[in-house]
Structures are given as structure tokens and as C-alpha cells.
Amino acid sequence: LCCFQLYGYCYQDSNDIPDTLTTITELGSPLEMIQLLQTSWEDRFRICLSLVRLLHYLAHSPLGSVTLLDFRPRQFVIVDGELKVTDLDDASVEESSCTSNSDCFMEFPARNFTLPCSVEGRCQSMNEKRNLYNAYRFFFTYLLPHSAPPSLRPLLDKIVNATGNHNKHVTVICTEYLALELSPSPSVNSEFTQKCVKSANTHKSNSFYRRVPEAHIPDENYRCWPSYHHKGCLLSVFDVNEAIEICDSYSQCKAFVLTNQTTWTGRQLVFFKMASNHIVPDPDKITYVKVTD
């Protein structure tokens, strides 16, 4: 689940091509950080969850604790919305030997760490902590806090800071997030959605919205960011209250349309519209029109 899926391989040994091994693996998309920052927070959260799962596996692999010496975005791809490592050439299971704590020095561009030297003469948890800090500086610090739901920001800041500081509870936190990933598509009422994706619904609207069932507004689009649709404003919401809160926050928003589509977390996709002049029947959608400000 964490690495590229190997579908097959072929070993060829001939006079023309000696000692050649050809592998057939699943197809993934190159990891482009700029593009990731333009996607929805939920999609970036899913990538971070898959990275947490990878960190957990590397720390408890059958071979022991594995570190990726070249832990950079170019070593990963996106497969069906999840992060997978493609290059294991620089993986190592050897914990650094030491005679004192000073031998367990880890140097990074922005920060350095010194780990304890065990009685067995090995730097304690160096492989795991190297992976954690690289995940922090290359992924978590960019992907997790950016445009996250307000109610989650304190928890996300805690996770990011703990990972960057090598907090001893990081592994526990990662395991908890790993448990949340057990179901790849939780329902709207799942514990995952309730605790980790629901935005704060303390907003009190001064507007009244008229509910129009089985109706859709095909046009009247405007662009917003981040959006699931490049020509319109298509966002995910936990419920109608959150959709009202979003519509109230955009001066051009005069209506919104609830679709029957959901994201991987179970949040409902909603089109936000700048007018409601042309409403058409649609049994799969519900339209809310702003009546007063």
C-alpha cells in the first residue's frame, strides 16, 4: 500500500542484452508541490494520511526500522489520490553506530538534532526520526495547515510542530491518523468526518435562503479558490449551515446548489452561484437561493 505495486517482471540474459531486468508497475503521477498547493485541503490531507501510513510502515517493517536517505518529493508519486514511494535504492535498515551521544548528530538545513546513543552502540530511533523530520520539512509544513478548516487548525499545528520537534508522542499521533484511514471512504456520519473534517458551524447568517428541491442553476458561475471545478466555484461542505457560511463570505454569491456527489471524506460537493435567474429541474440537486441580506 505504501510503495509502487509490482505487477510483474522479466529477466533477460542474452548476448545482446546481458543481465537485464524489466519490471511492470502501476502508473502514478509525478509529485508537483505547486499543483498540490492548488488542490483542495481534503485532497492534501489524504496525501498526508498516506504519508503517515508510510512512516508507520517504515518504522515497523519486517526488516526493522527503514530510513529513506533521499526523502524528497521526486521520490514519490500520486496513485489514486494517495502518496507512494517509487525509489527504494537509497533505503537503509542500518541504525548508525555510536560510542557517545555526539556521534548521533543529525544535521538539516534549518535545524540539527542529537539523539541518545544506546547501550548497544546504536543511535536510538535515528531512522524513524530522520523520516519524520523530512516528512515535516517537505510535506506536512506545506500541505497540512494551508487553507485547512478553522476548527482543525489548532490540532494540525500541534501535529506539524510535534513532527518537526521529534516529539515522543508523534508516533502515537501518526498511529491515530493511520486508524482514521482504515476506511477509504467514510460516510457523512462517520467518526472521521465528525472529528476531523467538520468545520466550525458557529456562523450566524443574517440572510434567509429559500430551499428549492429538485432544482439546479446550470449557469451563473463564478470562480473561487480552491475549487474542484476550474470554471466555477465547487467546494465541499459538511452540511447546509457550512454552505450558507461560505456563500455569505462571498459578495458575489447569491445561491448555491447541493449535488449528490461527495468527496473521499464524505463531504458534499456544492456549486456556488452569482445569480438565480435560470433554475431548471434536476432530481439529483437542491438549490438554495438567498432572499435577503
Tab-separated table of C-alpha atoms in Angstrom:
chain	number	residue	atom	x	y	z
A	1	LEU	CA	0.000	0.000	0.000
A	2	CYS	CA	2.914	2.359	0.662
A	3	CYS	CA	5.095	1.549	-2.325
A	4	PHE	CA	4.592	1.024	-6.029
A	5	GLN	CA	2.614	-2.098	-6.878
A	6	LEU	CA	4.732	-4.593	-8.827
A	7	TYR	CA	2.617	-6.386	-11.428
A	8	GLY	CA	5.372	-8.430	-12.988
A	9	TYR	CA	8.969	-8.636	-14.102
A	10	CYS	CA	11.049	-10.196	-16.827
A	11	TYR	CA	14.684	-11.269	-16.573
A	12	GLN	CA	16.562	-11.416	-19.847
A	13	ASP	CA	20.078	-12.735	-20.304
A	14	SER	CA	21.391	-12.860	-23.846
A	15	ASN	CA	24.472	-11.906	-25.791
A	16	ASP	CA	22.870	-8.640	-26.896
A	17	ILE	CA	21.322	-7.597	-23.554
A	18	PRO	CA	23.047	-9.291	-20.614
A	19	ASP	CA	21.661	-9.225	-17.092
A	20	THR	CA	18.604	-7.080	-17.856
A	21	LEU	CA	15.617	-6.924	-15.522
A	22	THR	CA	12.408	-5.287	-16.718
A	23	THR	CA	9.648	-4.521	-14.203
A	24	ILE	CA	5.983	-3.678	-14.766
A	25	THR	CA	4.486	-1.432	-12.093
A	26	GLU	CA	1.316	0.578	-11.571
A	27	LEU	CA	1.122	4.014	-13.168
A	28	GLY	CA	1.470	7.067	-10.931
A	29	SER	CA	1.579	10.823	-11.425
A	30	PRO	CA	4.741	12.777	-10.597
A	31	LEU	CA	4.523	14.778	-7.389
A	32	GLU	CA	4.347	18.501	-8.171
A	33	MET	CA	4.193	20.547	-4.974
A	34	ILE	CA	2.880	23.695	-6.680
A	35	GLN	CA	-0.012	21.744	-8.157
A	36	LEU	CA	-0.724	20.114	-4.789
A	37	LEU	CA	-0.988	23.509	-3.125
A	38	GLN	CA	-3.701	24.418	-5.634
A	39	THR	CA	-5.839	21.391	-4.783
A	40	SER	CA	-8.445	21.206	-2.037
A	41	TRP	CA	-7.371	20.760	1.554
A	42	GLU	CA	-9.117	17.390	1.724
A	43	ASP	CA	-7.027	16.020	-1.133
A	44	ARG	CA	-3.844	17.284	0.506
A	45	PHE	CA	-4.961	15.806	3.811
A	46	ARG	CA	-5.433	12.447	2.094
A	47	ILE	CA	-1.865	12.616	0.794
A	48	CYS	CA	-0.576	13.386	4.282
A	49	LEU	CA	-2.551	10.466	5.700
A	50	SER	CA	-0.947	8.124	3.185
A	51	LEU	CA	2.435	9.574	4.129
A	52	VAL	CA	1.696	8.883	7.805
A	53	ARG	CA	0.865	5.309	6.867
A	54	LEU	CA	4.183	5.065	5.037
A	55	LEU	CA	6.072	6.444	8.049
A	56	HIS	CA	4.370	3.925	10.301
A	57	TYR	CA	5.281	1.073	7.974
A	58	LEU	CA	8.895	2.177	7.621
A	59	ALA	CA	9.263	2.351	11.387
A	60	HIS	CA	7.819	-1.149	11.893
A	61	SER	CA	8.752	-3.020	8.719
A	62	PRO	CA	9.639	-6.740	8.787
A	63	LEU	CA	13.256	-5.713	8.155
A	64	GLY	CA	13.281	-3.318	11.095
A	65	SER	CA	13.242	0.463	11.045
A	66	VAL	CA	13.871	1.677	7.476
A	67	THR	CA	15.028	5.155	6.570
A	68	LEU	CA	14.800	6.825	3.151
A	69	LEU	CA	18.108	8.612	2.736
A	70	ASP	CA	16.789	10.559	-0.261
A	71	PHE	CA	13.436	11.594	1.214
A	72	ARG	CA	12.331	14.213	-1.310
A	73	PRO	CA	9.155	14.810	-3.351
A	74	ARG	CA	10.760	13.469	-6.516
A	75	GLN	CA	10.922	10.016	-4.881
A	76	PHE	CA	7.122	9.839	-4.640
A	77	VAL	CA	4.144	9.647	-6.978
A	78	ILE	CA	0.389	10.007	-6.581
A	79	VAL	CA	-1.701	6.880	-7.242
A	80	ASP	CA	-5.479	7.257	-6.907
A	81	GLY	CA	-5.045	10.285	-4.665
A	82	GLU	CA	-2.520	8.678	-2.334
A	83	LEU	CA	1.208	9.056	-1.934
A	84	LYS	CA	3.526	6.146	-2.781
A	85	VAL	CA	7.293	5.877	-2.777
A	86	THR	CA	8.846	4.744	-6.051
A	87	ASP	CA	12.582	4.671	-5.462
A	88	LEU	CA	13.961	2.398	-2.744
A	89	ASP	CA	17.576	2.500	-3.909
A	90	ASP	CA	18.502	4.775	-1.016
A	91	ALA	CA	16.586	2.900	1.677
A	92	SER	CA	18.620	1.670	4.638
A	93	VAL	CA	17.877	-0.520	7.651
A	94	GLU	CA	21.175	0.191	9.407
A	95	GLU	CA	20.927	2.352	12.517
A	96	SER	CA	24.083	4.458	12.862
A	97	SER	CA	26.691	3.089	15.264
A	98	CYS	CA	27.945	5.279	18.088
A	99	THR	CA	30.100	5.412	21.196
A	100	SER	CA	28.531	8.604	22.620
A	101	ASN	CA	25.581	10.909	22.023
A	102	SER	CA	27.759	13.237	19.964
A	103	ASP	CA	28.011	10.502	17.331
A	104	CYS	CA	24.207	10.653	16.886
A	105	PHE	CA	24.155	14.107	15.327
A	106	MET	CA	21.596	14.793	12.590
A	107	GLU	CA	22.059	17.927	10.518
A	108	PHE	CA	19.339	19.535	8.415
A	109	PRO	CA	19.326	22.881	6.570
A	110	ALA	CA	17.211	24.645	9.222
A	111	ARG	CA	17.769	22.557	12.340
A	112	ASN	CA	20.059	19.993	13.950
A	113	PHE	CA	19.360	17.166	16.406
A	114	THR	CA	21.413	14.983	18.712
A	115	LEU	CA	19.926	11.614	19.651
A	116	PRO	CA	20.919	9.321	22.528
A	117	CYS	CA	23.413	6.521	21.980
A	118	SER	CA	22.059	3.205	23.234
A	119	VAL	CA	23.981	0.712	25.336
A	120	GLU	CA	24.142	-1.470	22.216
A	121	GLY	CA	26.124	1.279	20.470
A	122	ARG	CA	23.350	2.383	18.111
A	123	CYS	CA	21.720	5.792	17.713
A	124	GLN	CA	18.215	5.368	19.112
A	125	SER	CA	15.399	5.736	16.552
A	126	MET	CA	17.585	7.666	14.121
A	127	ASN	CA	15.962	6.069	11.057
A	128	GLU	CA	12.461	6.861	12.234
A	129	LYS	CA	13.275	10.400	13.335
A	130	ARG	CA	15.062	11.170	10.075
A	131	ASN	CA	11.971	10.119	8.137
A	132	LEU	CA	9.709	12.140	10.434
A	133	TYR	CA	11.669	15.346	10.095
A	134	ASN	CA	11.969	15.002	6.326
A	135	ALA	CA	8.218	14.424	6.123
A	136	TYR	CA	7.778	17.584	8.178
A	137	ARG	CA	10.023	19.821	6.097
A	138	PHE	CA	8.999	18.525	2.667
A	139	PHE	CA	5.295	17.763	3.146
A	140	PHE	CA	3.478	18.478	6.425
A	141	THR	CA	4.577	22.066	6.824
A	142	TYR	CA	3.231	22.931	3.352
A	143	LEU	CA	0.244	20.657	2.833
A	144	LEU	CA	-1.480	20.414	6.225
A	145	PRO	CA	-2.080	23.972	7.526
A	146	HIS	CA	-2.744	25.693	4.195
A	147	SER	CA	-6.494	26.556	3.825
A	148	ALA	CA	-7.445	23.957	6.443
A	149	PRO	CA	-10.880	24.118	8.135
A	150	PRO	CA	-10.672	26.627	11.012
A	151	SER	CA	-11.776	24.090	13.624
A	152	LEU	CA	-8.851	21.820	12.713
A	153	ARG	CA	-6.036	24.354	12.688
A	154	PRO	CA	-5.029	24.031	16.363
A	155	LEU	CA	-4.789	20.248	16.041
A	156	LEU	CA	-2.936	20.458	12.728
A	157	ASP	CA	-0.480	22.989	14.173
A	158	LYS	CA	0.136	20.604	17.051
A	159	ILE	CA	0.827	17.719	14.666
A	160	VAL	CA	3.120	19.775	12.450
A	161	ASN	CA	5.064	21.160	15.404
A	162	ALA	CA	5.332	17.773	17.110
A	163	THR	CA	6.643	16.159	13.947
A	164	GLY	CA	9.201	18.916	13.429
A	165	ASN	CA	10.324	18.730	17.058
A	166	HIS	CA	10.645	14.916	17.154
A	167	ASN	CA	8.110	14.813	19.974
A	168	LYS	CA	7.938	11.363	21.537
A	169	HIS	CA	4.175	11.312	21.043
A	170	VAL	CA	4.471	11.755	17.270
A	171	THR	CA	4.280	8.022	16.657
A	172	VAL	CA	1.057	7.829	18.696
A	173	ILE	CA	-0.438	10.718	16.756
A	174	CYS	CA	0.569	9.112	13.469
A	175	THR	CA	-0.993	5.835	14.545
A	176	GLU	CA	-4.253	7.585	15.390
A	177	TYR	CA	-4.323	9.104	11.938
A	178	LEU	CA	-3.489	5.735	10.490
A	179	ALA	CA	-6.548	4.298	12.221
A	180	LEU	CA	-8.705	7.040	10.687
A	181	GLU	CA	-7.572	5.893	7.257
A	182	LEU	CA	-8.818	2.314	7.705
A	183	SER	CA	-11.965	3.147	5.742
A	184	PRO	CA	-11.041	4.781	2.414
A	185	SER	CA	-14.447	6.420	2.010
A	186	PRO	CA	-16.099	7.187	5.345
A	187	SER	CA	-19.799	8.095	5.368
A	188	VAL	CA	-21.050	11.557	6.219
A	189	ASN	CA	-21.919	10.433	9.756
A	190	SER	CA	-18.645	8.608	10.400
A	191	GLU	CA	-16.417	9.383	13.344
A	192	PHE	CA	-13.750	10.557	10.915
A	193	THR	CA	-15.994	13.211	9.388
A	194	GLN	CA	-17.375	14.322	12.742
A	195	LYS	CA	-13.972	14.773	14.391
A	196	CYS	CA	-11.573	15.646	11.594
A	197	VAL	CA	-13.326	17.320	8.677
A	198	LYS	CA	-16.306	19.220	10.085
A	199	SER	CA	-15.818	22.972	10.017
A	200	ALA	CA	-16.947	25.188	12.844
A	201	ASN	CA	-20.634	25.926	12.436
A	202	THR	CA	-20.849	28.845	14.827
A	203	HIS	CA	-21.637	31.247	11.995
A	204	LYS	CA	-24.986	33.031	12.264
A	205	SER	CA	-26.291	34.192	8.900
A	206	ASN	CA	-28.155	37.471	8.500
A	207	SER	CA	-29.564	36.175	5.227
A	208	PHE	CA	-32.513	33.959	4.502
A	209	TYR	CA	-32.183	31.177	1.958
A	210	ARG	CA	-35.175	29.738	0.127
A	211	ARG	CA	-34.925	25.988	-0.428
A	212	VAL	CA	-35.862	24.786	-3.931
A	213	PRO	CA	-35.856	20.959	-4.078
A	214	GLU	CA	-35.028	19.034	-7.261
A	215	ALA	CA	-33.640	22.147	-8.930
A	216	HIS	CA	-30.366	23.300	-10.429
A	217	ILE	CA	-28.802	26.524	-11.730
A	218	PRO	CA	-26.816	25.495	-14.831
A	219	ASP	CA	-25.083	28.837	-15.390
A	220	GLU	CA	-24.262	31.902	-13.268
A	221	ASN	CA	-20.856	30.551	-12.280
A	222	TYR	CA	-18.010	32.478	-10.724
A	223	ARG	CA	-14.516	31.306	-9.896
A	224	CYS	CA	-13.184	30.782	-6.406
A	225	TRP	CA	-10.158	29.121	-4.864
A	226	PRO	CA	-9.696	26.312	-4.090
A	227	SER	CA	-12.352	24.787	-6.313
A	228	TYR	CA	-12.995	21.291	-7.633
A	229	HIS	CA	-14.132	22.878	-10.926
A	230	HIS	CA	-11.840	25.180	-12.903
A	231	LYS	CA	-14.699	27.198	-14.438
A	232	GLY	CA	-16.873	27.568	-11.362
A	233	CYS	CA	-16.925	27.593	-7.584
A	234	LEU	CA	-17.360	23.966	-6.491
A	235	LEU	CA	-16.484	23.336	-2.855
A	236	SER	CA	-17.125	20.634	-0.280
A	237	VAL	CA	-19.246	21.233	2.830
A	238	PHE	CA	-20.244	19.268	5.898
A	239	ASP	CA	-23.855	20.469	5.848
A	240	VAL	CA	-26.165	23.266	4.695
A	241	ASN	CA	-25.006	25.540	7.514
A	242	GLU	CA	-21.450	25.438	6.240
A	243	ALA	CA	-22.666	26.119	2.685
A	244	ILE	CA	-24.552	29.183	3.958
A	245	GLU	CA	-21.436	30.346	5.776
A	246	ILE	CA	-19.380	30.054	2.590
A	247	CYS	CA	-21.995	31.803	0.454
A	248	ASP	CA	-22.228	34.660	2.962
A	249	SER	CA	-18.446	35.065	2.777
A	250	TYR	CA	-18.520	35.744	-0.994
A	251	SER	CA	-20.095	39.039	-2.026
A	252	GLN	CA	-20.969	37.656	-5.459
A	253	CYS	CA	-22.703	34.546	-4.102
A	254	LYS	CA	-26.489	34.703	-4.406
A	255	ALA	CA	-27.323	30.982	-4.409
A	256	PHE	CA	-25.827	27.526	-4.067
A	257	VAL	CA	-26.679	24.071	-5.371
A	258	LEU	CA	-26.226	20.885	-3.342
A	259	THR	CA	-25.207	17.952	-5.528
A	260	ASN	CA	-25.423	14.245	-4.733
A	261	GLN	CA	-21.641	13.907	-5.100
A	262	THR	CA	-19.254	13.620	-2.180
A	263	THR	CA	-15.524	13.762	-1.647
A	264	TRP	CA	-13.489	10.817	-0.322
A	265	THR	CA	-14.216	12.002	3.235
A	266	GLY	CA	-17.973	12.057	2.694
A	267	ARG	CA	-18.332	15.854	2.442
A	268	GLN	CA	-20.942	17.044	-0.046
A	269	LEU	CA	-19.961	18.972	-3.174
A	270	VAL	CA	-21.758	22.291	-3.649
A	271	PHE	CA	-21.843	24.739	-6.570
A	272	PHE	CA	-21.946	28.400	-5.539
A	273	LYS	CA	-23.701	30.773	-7.949
A	274	MET	CA	-23.733	34.516	-8.562
A	275	ALA	CA	-27.436	34.632	-9.529
A	276	SER	CA	-30.578	32.501	-9.681
A	277	ASN	CA	-32.310	33.839	-12.761
A	278	HIS	CA	-32.492	30.496	-14.546
A	279	ILE	CA	-33.457	27.498	-12.416
A	280	VAL	CA	-34.095	24.181	-14.125
A	281	PRO	CA	-35.492	20.872	-12.798
A	282	ASP	CA	-32.945	18.308	-11.611
A	283	PRO	CA	-33.966	15.412	-9.342
A	284	ASP	CA	-30.425	14.957	-8.033
A	285	LYS	CA	-29.860	18.500	-6.747
A	286	ILE	CA	-31.249	21.005	-4.241
A	287	THR	CA	-30.915	24.755	-4.735
A	288	TYR	CA	-30.796	27.415	-2.031
A	289	VAL	CA	-31.479	30.994	-3.115
A	290	LYS	CA	-30.511	33.981	-0.989
A	291	VAL	CA	-33.613	36.086	-0.403
A	292	THR	CA	-32.468	38.904	1.896
A	293	ASP	CA	-29.216	40.351	3.158
